Amino acid sequence: LLLAVLGVTLAQRENSLRVIEALREVHPAYRELRNYVVNAVAGAKLNSSEVVFKFNVDIAERKESFLQSAIKAETGVLRQVNGQRPEVETTCLGFLRQSVDVNMNLAGVSFTNCLNNVDAALSEEVVRIYSELQVNETTYVNLSVYDVFRGQNVFVNPQTIVDRLLEKLSALQQAPVELSLELAELVDAFEARLGDVRAAYAGCLSLNDKLLEQTLNTVLVQLQQICLGVLLPADSTDQPAETEPVETEPTETVPVETEPTEPAETEPVEIVPPVPETPAPAPGDVK
């Protein structure tokens, strides 16, 4: 009886050791799952970083376009003011120059306001997308491996623990494909929201450009109505110069005289008459 009890006890201890073997099989699967999730989230973060890069490039291009347009408009108005006749009152023209400078400075303030709105919106969206990506990462990798031991005793019911570990292993070996799709949707939504920020920035610049155009046009009106100046014609340097076609004199073709060539003399060929053949004697004539 004692031997039988010892045999049962040893068998149970072997089952207890199988728990450790099953646990060791779970650890690599858990590592692969973590690697998959971390790589998927890292890829989504890289994609979101590319979205931010393209957004900043577009904002810079729009900024440059606005600055070039404003500087060109200022140059055109100052050309009108500085190109007036000497009899136009210089004090009045000086006031117009000051007005142009003040309006350009005000346009710069409005331009800065547009950029401040972009900066605030971009910072908010970046914090949001990284927060969303981080939440999804912890949802998949914050899994417990040792929860299978809760309420169980490795010496009393080891097989139950082994069965739970095998179920855990099967679940870990299935890559969460839906995670990649979910992350891609988050990045797409992030890009769409930045598109709204870009549109708002373009609208802000457009309004600023119209205000600057109105104020500069007012300066031109004041130049004529108050300073009694005259608008100059369009700058000739802005128009392409017309080129007259160059007439070419026809060239005369001089005929080339060629001397007639005499036919080459050929020596007469002497014709030799053929030698007549002598007929062979008949057989009866031979003596």
XYZ file of C-alpha atoms in Angstrom:
287
model
C 0.000 0.000 0.000
C 2.838 2.343 0.848
C 4.463 1.685 -2.504
C 1.193 2.445 -4.267
C 0.862 5.737 -2.432
C 4.438 6.634 -3.310
C 3.758 5.821 -6.958
C 0.732 8.103 -7.077
C 2.658 10.868 -5.363
C 5.545 10.634 -7.821
C 3.118 10.736 -10.753
C 1.523 13.887 -9.364
C 4.947 15.490 -8.926
C 5.773 14.733 -12.540
C 2.574 16.499 -13.577
C 3.649 19.429 -11.446
C 6.926 19.587 -13.367
C 4.976 19.570 -16.634
C 3.546 22.909 -15.552
C 7.019 24.435 -15.795
C 7.546 22.878 -19.223
C 4.265 24.347 -20.471
C 5.183 27.691 -18.968
C 8.474 27.690 -20.865
C 6.576 27.162 -24.120
C 4.386 30.174 -23.406
C 7.252 32.629 -22.892
C 8.606 32.595 -26.518
C 5.085 32.975 -27.897
C 4.503 35.926 -25.601
C 7.768 37.495 -26.765
C 6.788 37.098 -30.433
C 3.441 38.719 -29.749
C 5.088 41.665 -28.023
C 7.540 42.059 -30.914
C 4.696 41.991 -33.429
C 2.706 44.602 -31.545
C 5.708 46.841 -30.877
C 6.744 46.727 -34.551
C 3.196 47.439 -35.706
C 2.890 50.416 -33.376
C 6.365 51.646 -34.329
C 5.406 51.449 -38.001
C 2.253 53.446 -37.320
C 4.284 56.067 -35.455
C 6.690 56.318 -38.389
C 3.746 56.782 -40.741
C 2.338 59.513 -38.525
C 5.762 61.174 -38.502
C 5.753 61.162 -42.318
C 2.307 62.772 -42.257
C 3.638 65.559 -40.024
C 6.642 66.044 -42.323
C 4.462 66.466 -45.422
C 2.196 68.810 -43.485
C 5.126 71.032 -42.462
C 6.495 71.087 -46.016
C 3.121 72.222 -47.352
C 2.800 74.905 -44.663
C 6.270 76.228 -45.535
C 5.402 76.383 -49.246
C 2.197 78.291 -48.542
C 4.136 80.615 -46.237
C 6.718 81.319 -48.933
C 4.021 81.959 -51.541
C 2.296 84.487 -49.278
C 5.543 86.309 -48.499
C 6.493 86.536 -52.167
C 3.046 87.883 -53.058
C 3.164 90.488 -50.275
C 6.669 91.657 -51.190
C 5.727 91.914 -54.872
C 2.651 94.000 -54.026
C 4.700 96.301 -51.772
C 7.337 96.755 -54.478
C 4.681 97.716 -57.023
C 3.137 100.375 -54.775
C 6.513 101.856 -53.791
C 7.413 102.049 -57.469
C 4.345 104.215 -58.020
C 5.152 106.443 -55.040
C 8.866 106.834 -55.772
C 8.368 107.415 -59.499
C 6.291 110.594 -59.223
C 7.209 113.902 -60.867
C 9.353 116.351 -58.851
C 6.443 118.788 -58.475
C 4.438 116.267 -56.408
C 4.686 117.188 -52.739
C 7.404 115.088 -51.104
C 5.848 115.274 -47.642
C 2.679 113.667 -48.933
C 4.691 110.944 -50.629
C 6.556 110.350 -47.364
C 3.257 109.742 -45.578
C 2.330 107.184 -48.223
C 5.628 105.363 -47.732
C 4.969 105.232 -43.998
C 1.475 103.915 -44.686
C 2.870 101.124 -46.868
C 5.378 100.174 -44.172
C 2.714 100.137 -41.442
C 0.373 98.006 -43.533
C 3.158 95.503 -44.233
C 3.901 95.293 -40.506
C 0.226 94.681 -39.769
C 0.179 91.953 -42.401
C 3.136 90.389 -40.594
C 1.171 90.376 -37.332
C -1.753 88.669 -39.033
C 0.632 86.207 -40.657
C 2.067 85.313 -37.244
C -1.443 84.775 -35.895
C -2.103 82.276 -38.679
C 1.056 80.358 -37.804
C 0.236 80.396 -34.094
C -3.099 78.739 -34.852
C -1.334 76.087 -36.927
C 1.223 75.417 -34.202
C -1.421 74.994 -31.501
C -3.571 72.695 -33.637
C -0.590 70.589 -34.754
C 0.661 70.103 -31.192
C -2.791 69.024 -30.067
C -3.147 66.517 -32.899
C 0.321 65.012 -32.355
C -0.396 64.457 -28.665
C -3.706 62.848 -29.576
C -2.330 60.412 -32.170
C 0.528 59.250 -29.935
C -1.896 58.772 -27.069
C -4.178 56.664 -29.274
C -1.300 54.532 -30.523
C 0.011 53.992 -27.001
C -3.396 52.845 -25.747
C -3.633 50.259 -28.503
C -0.156 48.957 -27.741
C -0.837 48.360 -24.052
C -4.138 46.683 -24.868
C -2.358 43.878 -26.699
C 0.925 43.480 -24.811
C -0.264 44.024 -21.256
C -1.233 40.373 -20.938
C -0.647 38.296 -17.836
C 0.983 34.888 -18.178
C 0.770 33.897 -14.534
C -2.944 34.466 -14.066
C -3.431 30.746 -14.800
C -2.119 29.994 -11.294
C -4.830 31.980 -9.551
C -7.039 29.732 -7.439
C -4.963 26.691 -8.375
C -2.361 24.566 -6.608
C 0.533 23.254 -8.634
C 0.713 20.120 -6.437
C -3.002 19.456 -6.146
C -4.321 20.083 -9.673
C -1.342 20.666 -11.979
C -3.200 19.390 -15.040
C -5.688 22.240 -14.800
C -2.813 24.706 -14.841
C -1.241 22.945 -17.830
C -4.529 23.098 -19.739
C -4.830 26.805 -19.040
C -1.269 27.397 -20.210
C -1.963 25.535 -23.453
C -5.012 27.733 -24.051
C -2.877 30.785 -23.357
C -0.249 29.532 -25.811
C -2.834 29.041 -28.543
C -4.139 32.578 -28.033
C -0.648 34.090 -28.089
C 0.296 32.328 -31.327
C -2.473 34.117 -33.241
C -1.135 37.448 -34.491
C -3.642 40.272 -33.995
C -4.171 41.187 -37.650
C -6.914 43.604 -36.676
C -4.297 45.656 -34.829
C -2.552 46.700 -38.064
C -5.866 47.712 -39.617
C -6.839 49.683 -36.549
C -3.496 51.492 -36.463
C -3.752 52.364 -40.168
C -7.212 53.833 -39.588
C -5.882 55.946 -36.734
C -3.089 57.348 -38.913
C -5.539 58.060 -41.761
C -7.832 59.921 -39.368
C -4.833 61.877 -38.080
C -3.893 62.888 -41.627
C -7.476 63.968 -42.342
C -7.534 66.186 -39.248
C -4.270 67.813 -40.312
C -5.916 68.451 -43.666
C -8.533 70.517 -41.851
C -5.760 72.450 -40.093
C -4.093 73.077 -43.457
C -7.349 74.341 -44.952
C -7.892 76.709 -42.020
C -4.347 78.037 -42.455
C -4.914 78.617 -46.171
C -8.111 80.514 -45.382
C -6.294 82.649 -42.824
C -3.568 83.527 -45.336
C -6.127 84.292 -48.033
C -7.972 86.709 -45.750
C -4.704 88.361 -44.765
C -3.714 88.693 -48.418
C -7.020 90.366 -49.298
C -6.696 92.835 -46.416
C -3.176 93.745 -47.504
C -4.324 94.176 -51.097
C -7.121 96.509 -50.012
C -4.829 98.673 -47.898
C -2.208 98.944 -50.654
C -4.888 99.852 -53.186
C -5.998 102.566 -50.773
C -2.459 103.968 -50.879
C -2.676 104.190 -54.676
C -5.997 106.022 -54.417
C -4.513 108.430 -51.876
C -1.561 108.969 -54.201
C -3.922 110.275 -56.872
C -6.602 111.981 -54.785
C -4.530 113.534 -51.994
C -0.974 113.838 -53.302
C -2.246 114.650 -56.830
C 0.092 112.126 -58.373
C -0.348 110.097 -61.518
C -0.082 106.344 -61.791
C 2.839 105.159 -63.849
C 2.369 102.769 -66.756
C 3.075 99.119 -66.271
C 6.704 98.247 -65.741
C 8.233 97.437 -69.113
C 10.548 94.936 -67.511
C 7.560 92.793 -66.688
C 6.610 92.499 -70.343
C 8.553 90.378 -72.775
C 10.403 92.365 -75.412
C 9.149 91.975 -78.954
C 11.729 90.946 -81.472
C 11.405 92.034 -85.119
C 11.971 89.391 -87.734
C 15.309 89.712 -89.494
C 15.006 89.944 -93.257
C 17.513 87.871 -95.130
C 18.530 88.736 -98.692
C 18.081 85.961 -101.198
C 21.349 84.503 -102.348
C 21.946 84.215 -106.072
C 23.019 80.890 -107.368
C 25.791 81.123 -109.972
C 25.640 78.353 -112.547
C 28.843 76.426 -112.839
C 30.051 75.967 -116.404
C 31.337 72.510 -117.139
C 33.547 71.750 -120.157
C 32.208 69.070 -122.466
C 34.118 65.874 -122.212
C 35.336 64.270 -125.443
C 34.610 60.604 -125.875
C 37.652 58.441 -125.378
C 39.202 57.067 -128.569
C 39.100 53.300 -128.874
C 41.663 51.415 -130.953
C 40.230 49.172 -133.698
C 40.315 45.511 -132.877
C 41.889 43.312 -135.593
C 39.610 40.457 -136.541
C 41.473 37.227 -137.365
C 39.557 34.925 -139.784
C 39.077 31.382 -138.513
C 41.370 28.638 -139.934
C 39.364 26.145 -142.055
C 39.438 22.609 -140.799
C 40.730 19.859 -143.154
C 38.274 17.021 -143.536
C 39.432 13.634 -142.312
C 40.097 11.024 -145.132
C 37.509 8.356 -145.670
C 38.424 4.814 -144.620
C 38.632 3.579 -148.223
C 41.112 6.235 -149.263
C 43.879 5.083 -146.959
C 46.521 3.093 -148.798
